[in-house]
Amino acid sequence: FSFPYTSTRTVHDRLHGGLLAAGFDQEACHSRYQSAMYRRNPGRRPSEHLVSKLRRHEALQRRCGPGTAAYSSALEQLKSGKNAGASPADPDCRYLVSISYRGLGNRILAAASAFLYALLTDRVLLVDSSNEMGELFCEPFPDTTWLLPWRSFPLWNFSFDTQERYGRMRENGVLRTNDDVGSSSPAEVVPPAFAYIHLDYNHTAYDQLFFCDDDQRLLSSFQWLVMRTDSYIAPGLFLVESFQEELDMLFPEREAVFHHLGRYLFHPTNHVWGLITRYYRANLAWAQRRVGIQVRVFPWEPDSPELLERITKCTQEEGMLPGLVETEEPAAAATTASGAKSNAVLITSLKAWYYEQMKGMYWENATANGEVVVVNQPSHEEYQHYGVKSHEYKAWAEIYLLSLTDMLVTTGKSTFGYVAQGLAGLRPWVLLKQANGTAGHGWCSRDMSLEPCFHIAPSYDCKRRHDSGEIVPHVRHCEDVPTGLKLV
Ligand code: GDP
């Protein structure tokens, strides 16, 4: 495979510094080993500890995953409804089932966080296959599957009312930590075969005990855990003391956690890779500079000239795109400049209006420095179509295309944008809701890290004495969601 468009860097590190395992079937998933050729920014290097941990984890997934004897016996245990206690048939095979939901960005962040938790607790990760995970992403682990085989799985309904919800079992005393000794407990309670970790929008303070050391000890006694969340909970895991040493070794660069996990886990399937590469070659490859602009708008919002102004002011004042000449007759230099820089702008949005305005602006006016600006947008789906495959494919292709640009402008609070910036390894310029003049020039501000924000994060530490954004220096409140937490 030869790729004519990249600059002088001809040797591509297709395994991302050892992050990816060699030896996968290349035909089954073209993107896995080709993606490095499309990235100008090679990204951060993973630590050796992370690389060796991933290889060990792959072996665990193979040994205990669906189709193995260990999996069958663990499933029998789960069906029996009884807790395996201290002696499951195979003590090394313990499981985390991750159920993610909502938009694609949410689902990607939730699955990445579940994987981090699985790595930290040596559990096999199985993901819900009912929301297109298998159609959008290649298998991340060699010679096994991460898709939960629902048909043979005995449980299906997980909600606030589930008896085995962890927060509920803590609240009603079915599960107790050492600190609880002395409080009255129901007579002879036997823990169930699994615990359900509910980190949905309606979780309680008891559910959030998940982020506490003593509770992690309790959870380690379950062979099966099921987790349902739409959030990037990784910053919360950095607050659990017993995980901190391992996390330091895995991720010496705290702001690159999702960057590594995302590049490791999420490889577009061949169909989506076709959407990405065809678009890239036609619209982005030739440009000397590629600027990605994510305009997250909702169907009920009117087109906003104010937001358009913010986008153009941000891109021009921060030096991403050239300014325009106001007069109708541009200087000769602007029309004849040969060798002037070429800029390709990739806009992603549910609506076409912002793209049409920007495209018109750079056609009807000359740029002040003679640079060429071409503006494109792959689709405008108008609204979010739940469960429609072609819509999901486009969303994933567009997130990925954004991640192939050289500079990124994003809409705050959007998980769609978070995934793009993390995969890219870029700190984006975030469009501010109000031009309040406090941050930067007021139109947008540079994000403090590559990391996504954990939106519905715990507010305090486990003893409820400290603000969660002030416990460790690398977990802070987010700029776009002040109650959220992010790694910096
Ligand atoms: P968030 O809601 O911004 O946090 O992002 P999500 O990805 O979780 O959910 C938004 C969903 O709306 C996406 O997954 C897409 O289905 C759709 N969507 C939003 N913006 C775009 C866009 O720019 N392009 C496409 N193709 N779909 C989008």
Coordinates of C-alpha atoms and ligand atoms in Angstrom, one line a residue:
F1 CA 0.0 0.0 0.0
S2 CA 1.6 3.3 -1.0
F3 CA 0.3 6.6 0.2
P4 CA 1.3 9.6 -1.8
Y5 CA 0.0 12.4 0.2
T6 CA 1.9 12.5 3.5
S7 CA 4.9 14.8 3.9
T8 CA 8.5 13.8 4.2
R9 CA 7.8 11.4 7.1
T10 CA 7.7 8.2 5.2
V11 CA 8.2 5.7 8.0
H12 CA 4.9 5.3 9.8
D13 CA 4.8 3.7 13.2
R14 CA 1.8 1.5 12.4
L15 CA 1.8 0.0 15.8
H16 CA 1.8 3.3 17.7
G17 CA 4.9 2.7 19.8
G18 CA 3.8 -0.9 20.6
L19 CA 0.3 0.2 21.7
L20 CA -1.2 -2.2 19.1
A21 CA -0.3 -5.9 18.9
A22 CA 1.1 -7.1 15.6
G23 CA -0.4 -10.2 13.9
F24 CA -4.0 -9.3 13.4
D25 CA -5.6 -10.2 10.1
Q26 CA -5.1 -7.1 8.1
E27 CA -8.0 -7.8 5.7
A28 CA -10.5 -8.0 8.5
C29 CA -9.7 -4.5 9.6
H30 CA -7.8 -2.2 7.3
S31 CA -7.8 0.8 9.6
R32 CA -5.9 -0.9 12.4
Y33 CA -2.5 -0.8 10.7
Q34 CA -3.3 1.9 8.1
S35 CA -4.4 4.7 10.3
A36 CA -0.8 5.9 11.1
M37 CA -0.4 6.8 7.5
Y38 CA -3.2 9.3 7.7
R39 CA -2.0 11.0 10.8
R40 CA 0.5 13.9 10.7
N41 CA 0.6 14.0 14.4
P42 CA 2.1 10.6 15.4
G43 CA 0.7 11.1 18.9
R44 CA 2.1 10.4 22.4
R45 CA 4.2 7.4 23.1
P46 CA 2.6 4.8 25.4
S47 CA 4.7 3.8 28.5
E48 CA 6.4 0.5 28.5
H49 CA 4.2 -0.5 31.4
L50 CA 1.1 0.2 29.5
V51 CA 2.3 -1.8 26.5
S52 CA 3.2 -4.9 28.6
K53 CA -0.1 -4.5 30.5
L54 CA -2.0 -4.6 27.3
R55 CA -0.3 -7.7 26.1
R56 CA -1.1 -9.5 29.3
H57 CA -4.6 -8.3 29.2
E58 CA -5.0 -9.6 25.7
A59 CA -3.9 -13.0 26.9
L60 CA -6.5 -12.8 29.7
Q61 CA -9.3 -11.9 27.2
R62 CA -8.3 -14.9 25.1
R63 CA -8.1 -17.3 28.0
C64 CA -11.4 -16.4 29.6
G65 CA -13.4 -14.9 26.8
P66 CA -16.6 -16.3 25.2
G67 CA -16.1 -19.7 23.8
T68 CA -13.7 -20.9 26.5
A69 CA -14.3 -23.5 29.2
A70 CA -13.6 -20.8 31.8
Y71 CA -16.3 -18.6 30.3
S72 CA -18.8 -21.4 30.3
S73 CA -18.3 -22.2 33.9
A74 CA -18.4 -18.6 35.0
L75 CA -21.7 -18.3 33.1
E76 CA -23.0 -21.3 35.0
Q77 CA -22.1 -19.7 38.2
L78 CA -23.9 -16.5 37.2
K79 CA -27.0 -18.5 36.2
S80 CA -27.0 -20.2 39.6
G81 CA -27.6 -16.8 41.2
K82 CA -25.0 -17.6 43.9
N83 CA -22.0 -15.6 44.7
A84 CA -18.8 -17.5 43.7
G85 CA -17.3 -16.3 47.0
A86 CA -13.6 -16.9 47.5
S87 CA -13.5 -20.0 45.3
P88 CA -14.8 -19.5 41.7
A89 CA -14.0 -22.4 39.4
D90 CA -11.3 -20.2 37.8
P91 CA -10.2 -17.4 40.1
D92 CA -8.3 -15.6 37.4
C93 CA -11.4 -15.2 35.1
R94 CA -13.5 -12.4 36.4
Y95 CA -15.7 -10.2 34.2
L96 CA -16.9 -6.7 33.6
V97 CA -19.9 -6.3 31.3
S98 CA -20.1 -2.7 30.0
I99 CA -23.4 -1.3 28.8
S100 CA -23.1 2.0 27.2
Y101 CA -25.8 4.1 25.7
R102 CA -26.8 7.5 24.2
G103 CA -24.9 9.1 21.3
L104 CA -21.8 7.6 19.8
G105 CA -19.4 9.9 21.6
N106 CA -21.0 8.9 25.0
R107 CA -20.7 5.2 24.1
I108 CA -17.1 5.4 23.1
L109 CA -16.1 7.3 26.3
A110 CA -18.0 4.8 28.4
A111 CA -16.5 1.8 26.8
A112 CA -13.0 3.3 27.1
S113 CA -13.5 4.0 30.8
A114 CA -14.9 0.5 31.4
F115 CA -11.7 -0.9 29.7
L116 CA -9.5 1.2 32.0
Y117 CA -11.4 -0.3 35.0
A118 CA -11.1 -3.8 33.6
L119 CA -7.3 -3.2 33.2
L120 CA -7.0 -2.0 36.8
T121 CA -8.9 -4.9 38.2
D122 CA -7.8 -7.7 35.8
R123 CA -11.3 -8.3 34.5
V124 CA -12.3 -9.5 31.1
L125 CA -14.2 -6.7 29.4
L126 CA -17.3 -7.6 27.5
V127 CA -19.3 -4.9 25.7
D128 CA -23.0 -4.7 24.9
S129 CA -23.3 -5.7 21.2
S130 CA -26.8 -4.4 20.8
N131 CA -25.9 -0.8 19.9
E132 CA -23.8 -1.3 16.8
M133 CA -20.5 -1.8 18.6
G134 CA -19.7 -4.8 16.3
E135 CA -20.6 -2.8 13.2
L136 CA -18.6 0.3 14.0
F137 CA -15.4 -1.1 15.6
C138 CA -13.1 -3.9 14.8
E139 CA -12.3 -6.4 17.5
P140 CA -9.6 -4.8 19.7
F141 CA -8.2 -8.1 21.2
P142 CA -6.6 -10.7 19.0
D143 CA -8.2 -14.1 18.6
T144 CA -11.2 -13.5 20.8
T145 CA -14.3 -11.3 20.9
W146 CA -15.2 -8.4 23.2
L147 CA -18.8 -8.6 22.2
L148 CA -21.1 -10.1 24.9
P149 CA -23.0 -13.0 23.5
W150 CA -26.5 -11.8 24.7
R151 CA -28.3 -14.9 23.7
S152 CA -26.6 -17.1 26.3
F153 CA -26.4 -14.4 28.9
P154 CA -28.9 -14.8 31.7
L155 CA -29.4 -11.1 32.6
W156 CA -30.7 -8.3 30.5
N157 CA -32.5 -5.6 32.4
F158 CA -30.4 -3.1 34.3
S159 CA -31.9 0.0 35.8
F160 CA -32.2 2.0 39.0
D161 CA -34.6 -0.6 40.3
T162 CA -32.3 -3.6 39.8
Q163 CA -32.0 -5.5 43.1
E164 CA -28.3 -6.1 42.6
R165 CA -27.6 -2.4 42.0
Y166 CA -24.4 -1.7 44.0
G167 CA -25.6 1.6 45.5
R168 CA -28.8 -0.1 46.6
M169 CA -27.0 -3.1 48.2
R170 CA -24.8 -0.6 50.1
E171 CA -27.8 1.5 51.2
N172 CA -29.8 -1.5 52.5
G173 CA -26.8 -3.2 54.2
V174 CA -26.6 -6.3 51.9
L175 CA -23.0 -5.2 51.4
R176 CA -21.0 -3.6 54.2
T177 CA -17.4 -2.3 54.5
N178 CA -15.3 -2.4 57.7
D179 CA -16.4 1.1 58.5
D180 CA -20.0 0.0 58.7
V181 CA -19.4 -2.6 61.4
G182 CA -21.5 -1.9 64.3
S183 CA -24.5 -0.6 62.3
S184 CA -27.4 -3.0 62.3
S185 CA -27.4 -5.4 59.4
P186 CA -30.2 -7.6 58.0
A187 CA -29.9 -11.2 59.2
E188 CA -27.9 -13.6 57.1
V189 CA -27.7 -11.7 53.8
V190 CA -25.9 -13.5 51.1
P191 CA -24.5 -11.4 48.3
P192 CA -25.8 -12.2 44.8
A193 CA -23.8 -13.6 41.9
F194 CA -23.1 -10.2 40.4
A195 CA -23.2 -6.5 41.3
Y196 CA -24.6 -3.9 38.9
I197 CA -22.8 -0.6 38.9
H198 CA -25.2 2.2 38.0
L199 CA -23.5 5.4 37.0
D200 CA -26.5 6.8 35.1
Y201 CA -27.8 10.4 35.5
N202 CA -30.1 9.3 38.3
H203 CA -27.4 7.6 40.5
T204 CA -27.3 8.2 44.2
A205 CA -24.5 9.0 46.6
Y206 CA -24.5 5.3 47.4
D207 CA -23.8 4.5 43.8
Q208 CA -20.9 6.9 43.8
L209 CA -19.2 4.9 46.6
F210 CA -17.9 3.0 43.6
F211 CA -15.1 5.6 43.6
C212 CA -14.0 4.7 47.1
D213 CA -11.2 2.3 48.2
D214 CA -13.3 0.3 50.7
D215 CA -15.9 -0.2 48.1
Q216 CA -13.4 -1.3 45.5
R217 CA -12.4 -4.0 48.0
L218 CA -16.0 -5.2 48.3
L219 CA -16.5 -5.2 44.5
S220 CA -13.3 -7.3 44.0
S221 CA -15.2 -10.2 45.6
F222 CA -17.7 -10.4 42.7
Q223 CA -16.8 -12.6 39.8
W224 CA -19.3 -10.7 37.6
L225 CA -19.8 -6.9 37.5
V226 CA -22.1 -5.1 35.1
M227 CA -21.6 -1.4 34.6
R228 CA -24.0 1.0 32.9
T229 CA -22.9 4.5 32.2
D230 CA -22.7 7.1 29.4
S231 CA -19.8 8.9 31.0
Y232 CA -16.0 9.1 30.9
I233 CA -15.5 8.0 34.4
A234 CA -11.7 7.6 34.2
P235 CA -11.0 10.8 36.2
G236 CA -13.0 9.2 39.1
L237 CA -10.8 6.1 39.0
F238 CA -7.7 8.4 39.6
L239 CA -9.3 9.4 42.9
V240 CA -9.3 5.8 44.2
E241 CA -6.1 5.5 46.2
S242 CA -5.5 1.8 45.6
F243 CA -5.4 2.4 41.9
Q244 CA -3.1 5.4 42.0
E245 CA 0.3 3.6 41.9
E246 CA -0.7 1.5 38.9
L247 CA -2.2 4.4 37.1
D248 CA 1.0 6.5 37.6
M249 CA 3.0 3.7 35.9
L250 CA 0.4 3.1 33.1
F251 CA 0.0 6.8 32.3
P252 CA 2.9 9.0 33.3
E253 CA 1.2 11.6 31.0
R254 CA -2.2 12.0 32.6
E255 CA -3.6 14.0 29.8
A256 CA -3.1 11.1 27.4
V257 CA -5.2 8.5 29.0
F258 CA -8.1 8.5 26.5
H259 CA -5.6 9.2 23.7
H260 CA -4.0 5.8 24.3
L261 CA -7.1 3.9 25.2
G262 CA -9.0 5.3 22.3
R263 CA -6.2 4.6 19.8
Y264 CA -5.9 1.1 21.2
L265 CA -9.6 0.2 21.2
F266 CA -11.5 2.0 18.5
H267 CA -10.6 0.9 14.9
P268 CA -13.2 1.7 12.3
T269 CA -14.6 -1.3 10.5
N270 CA -13.8 -1.6 6.8
H271 CA -17.1 0.0 5.7
V272 CA -16.5 3.1 7.9
W273 CA -12.8 3.1 7.0
G274 CA -14.0 3.4 3.4
L275 CA -16.0 6.5 4.3
I276 CA -13.1 8.0 6.1
T277 CA -10.4 7.4 3.5
R278 CA -12.5 8.4 0.4
Y279 CA -13.4 11.6 2.1
Y280 CA -9.9 12.3 3.3
R281 CA -8.3 11.7 -0.1
A282 CA -10.8 13.9 -1.9
N283 CA -11.0 16.7 0.5
L284 CA -8.2 16.9 3.0
A285 CA -5.1 15.1 1.8
W286 CA -3.8 17.8 -0.5
A287 CA -4.0 20.7 2.0
Q288 CA -0.9 22.0 3.8
R289 CA -3.1 22.8 6.8
R290 CA -6.3 21.0 7.9
V291 CA -8.6 22.7 10.3
G292 CA -11.4 20.7 11.9
I293 CA -14.4 22.6 13.3
Q294 CA -17.0 20.7 15.2
V295 CA -20.3 22.7 15.4
R296 CA -22.5 20.8 17.8
V297 CA -26.0 22.2 17.5
F298 CA -29.4 20.8 18.4
P299 CA -32.3 20.4 16.0
W300 CA -34.4 22.9 17.9
E301 CA -31.8 25.7 17.9
P302 CA -32.1 28.3 15.2
D303 CA -29.1 29.1 13.0
S304 CA -27.0 31.5 15.0
P305 CA -25.1 34.4 13.3
E306 CA -23.6 34.9 16.8
L307 CA -22.1 31.4 16.8
L308 CA -20.9 31.8 13.2
E309 CA -19.1 35.0 14.2
R310 CA -17.5 33.2 17.1
I311 CA -16.2 30.5 14.8
T312 CA -14.8 32.9 12.3
K313 CA -13.3 35.3 14.9
C314 CA -11.8 32.3 16.8
T315 CA -10.2 30.7 13.7
Q316 CA -8.8 34.0 12.4
E317 CA -7.6 35.6 15.6
E318 CA -6.0 32.4 16.8
G319 CA -4.1 32.2 13.5
M320 CA -5.8 29.0 12.2
L321 CA -7.3 30.5 9.1
P322 CA -6.4 33.7 7.2
G323 CA -8.5 36.9 7.5
L324 CA -10.5 38.3 4.6
V325 CA -10.0 41.5 2.6
E326 CA -13.0 43.7 3.0
T327 CA -12.8 45.4 -0.4
E328 CA -14.3 43.9 -3.6
E329 CA -11.0 44.3 -5.5
P330 CA -8.3 42.3 -3.9
A331 CA -4.6 43.3 -4.3
A332 CA -2.9 41.6 -7.2
A333 CA -0.7 39.6 -4.8
A334 CA -3.8 38.0 -3.4
T335 CA -4.9 36.7 -6.8
T336 CA -1.6 35.7 -8.2
A337 CA 0.3 34.4 -5.2
S338 CA 1.7 31.0 -6.3
G339 CA 2.8 28.7 -3.6
A340 CA 0.4 30.3 -1.1
K341 CA -0.6 28.0 1.7
S342 CA -3.6 25.8 1.1
N343 CA -6.1 25.3 3.9
A344 CA -8.8 22.6 4.0
V345 CA -11.5 23.2 6.6
L346 CA -13.6 20.2 7.7
I347 CA -16.8 21.2 9.4
T348 CA -19.0 18.6 11.1
S349 CA -22.5 19.5 12.2
L350 CA -26.0 18.3 12.1
K351 CA -26.9 21.4 10.1
A352 CA -25.5 22.8 6.8
W353 CA -25.9 26.5 7.6
Y354 CA -22.5 27.2 9.2
Y355 CA -20.7 25.4 6.4
E356 CA -22.6 27.3 3.7
Q357 CA -21.9 30.6 5.3
M358 CA -18.2 29.9 5.8
K359 CA -17.8 28.5 2.3
G360 CA -19.5 31.5 0.8
M361 CA -17.3 33.9 2.9
Y362 CA -14.1 32.4 1.5
W363 CA -15.4 32.4 -2.1
E364 CA -16.9 35.9 -2.1
N365 CA -13.9 37.5 -0.4
A366 CA -10.2 37.2 -1.0
T367 CA -7.9 36.2 1.9
A368 CA -5.6 38.9 3.1
N369 CA -2.5 36.8 2.6
G370 CA -3.5 35.1 -0.6
E371 CA -3.9 31.7 1.0
V372 CA -6.5 29.3 -0.4
V373 CA -9.3 28.1 1.9
V374 CA -11.6 25.3 0.9
V375 CA -14.5 24.5 3.3
N376 CA -16.2 21.1 3.3
Q377 CA -18.7 19.2 5.4
P378 CA -19.4 15.5 4.9
S379 CA -23.0 15.4 5.9
H380 CA -25.8 17.3 7.7
E381 CA -28.1 14.8 9.2
E382 CA -30.4 17.4 10.8
Y383 CA -31.1 15.4 13.9
Q384 CA -29.8 12.4 15.8
H385 CA -31.3 9.2 14.3
Y386 CA -31.3 6.5 17.0
G387 CA -30.3 3.0 16.0
V388 CA -30.0 3.9 12.2
K389 CA -26.8 2.2 11.0
S390 CA -26.0 4.6 8.1
H391 CA -26.3 7.5 10.5
E392 CA -24.0 5.9 13.1
Y393 CA -21.4 5.1 10.3
K394 CA -21.4 8.8 9.3
A395 CA -21.1 10.0 12.9
W396 CA -18.1 7.7 13.5
A397 CA -16.5 8.6 10.2
E398 CA -16.8 12.3 11.0
I399 CA -15.4 12.0 14.5
Y400 CA -12.5 10.1 13.0
L401 CA -12.0 12.7 10.2
L402 CA -11.9 15.5 12.8
S403 CA -9.2 13.5 14.5
L404 CA -7.0 13.6 11.3
T405 CA -6.9 17.4 11.2
D406 CA -3.9 19.5 12.4
M407 CA -5.9 21.9 14.6
L408 CA -9.3 21.5 16.1
V409 CA -12.1 23.9 17.2
T410 CA -14.8 22.2 19.2
T411 CA -18.1 22.9 21.0
G412 CA -17.7 22.5 24.7
K413 CA -19.5 19.8 26.6
S414 CA -19.8 17.5 23.5
T415 CA -18.5 13.9 23.8
F416 CA -18.4 13.8 20.0
G417 CA -15.7 16.5 20.1
Y418 CA -13.9 14.9 23.1
V419 CA -13.4 11.7 21.2
A420 CA -12.0 13.5 18.2
Q421 CA -9.5 15.6 20.2
G422 CA -8.4 12.5 22.2
L423 CA -7.8 10.4 19.1
A424 CA -6.0 13.3 17.4
G425 CA -3.8 14.1 20.4
L426 CA -4.7 17.7 20.1
R427 CA -5.7 20.3 22.6
P428 CA -8.7 22.0 20.9
W429 CA -9.8 25.6 20.9
V430 CA -13.2 25.4 22.6
L431 CA -15.9 27.8 21.5
L432 CA -17.2 29.7 24.5
K433 CA -21.0 30.0 24.9
Q434 CA -20.7 33.7 25.7
A435 CA -17.9 36.0 24.5
N436 CA -17.2 37.0 28.1
G437 CA -13.8 38.3 27.5
T438 CA -12.3 36.4 30.4
A439 CA -10.6 33.6 28.7
G440 CA -8.3 34.2 25.7
H441 CA -9.9 36.7 23.4
G442 CA -13.3 35.7 24.4
W443 CA -14.3 33.8 21.2
C444 CA -12.7 30.5 22.2
S445 CA -10.2 29.3 24.7
R446 CA -7.5 26.6 24.4
D447 CA -8.4 23.5 26.4
M448 CA -6.2 22.7 29.3
S449 CA -5.7 19.1 28.2
L450 CA -6.5 16.5 25.6
E451 CA -8.8 14.7 28.0
P452 CA -12.6 14.4 27.9
C453 CA -14.6 15.8 30.9
F454 CA -16.4 13.4 33.3
H455 CA -19.7 15.3 33.4
I456 CA -21.5 13.7 36.3
A457 CA -18.6 13.3 38.7
P458 CA -18.5 12.9 42.5
S459 CA -18.5 16.3 44.2
Y460 CA -16.4 15.2 47.2
D461 CA -13.9 12.7 48.3
C462 CA -15.1 9.6 50.0
K463 CA -15.0 11.1 53.5
R464 CA -17.0 14.0 52.0
R465 CA -14.4 16.5 53.3
H466 CA -12.7 17.8 50.2
D467 CA -13.9 19.1 46.9
S468 CA -13.2 16.3 44.3
G469 CA -11.4 18.8 42.1
E470 CA -8.9 19.5 44.8
I471 CA -7.8 16.1 46.0
V472 CA -5.0 15.4 43.6
P473 CA -3.3 17.9 41.3
H474 CA -4.0 16.1 38.1
V475 CA -7.8 15.8 38.5
R476 CA -9.5 19.2 38.1
H477 CA -12.8 20.7 37.4
C478 CA -13.5 21.2 33.7
E479 CA -13.8 24.6 32.1
D480 CA -16.9 23.6 30.0
V481 CA -18.7 21.7 32.8
P482 CA -17.6 23.3 36.1
T483 CA -18.9 20.4 38.2
G484 CA -17.2 17.8 36.0
L485 CA -13.7 16.4 36.4
K486 CA -10.9 16.0 34.0
L487 CA -7.3 14.8 33.9
V488 CA -4.7 17.4 33.2
Ligands
GDP1 P1 -22.8 14.8 22.3 O1 -24.3 14.6 22.4 O2 -22.4 16.0 21.6 O3 -22.1 14.6 23.6 O4 -22.3 13.6 21.3 P2 -22.8 12.1 21.0 O5 -21.9 11.6 19.9 O6 -22.8 11.3 22.3 O7 -24.3 12.3 20.5 C1 -24.6 13.1 19.4 C2 -25.1 12.2 18.3 O8 -25.8 13.1 17.3 C3 -23.9 11.7 17.5 O9 -23.5 10.4 17.9 C4 -24.5 11.6 16.1 O10 -25.4 10.5 16.0 C5 -25.3 12.9 16.0 N1 -24.4 14.0 15.6 C6 -24.2 15.1 16.4 N2 -23.3 15.9 15.7 C7 -23.1 15.3 14.5 C8 -22.2 15.7 13.4 O11 -21.6 16.7 13.4 N3 -22.2 14.8 12.4 C9 -22.9 13.6 12.4 N4 -22.9 12.8 11.3 N5 -23.7 13.3 13.4 C10 -23.8 14.1 14.5

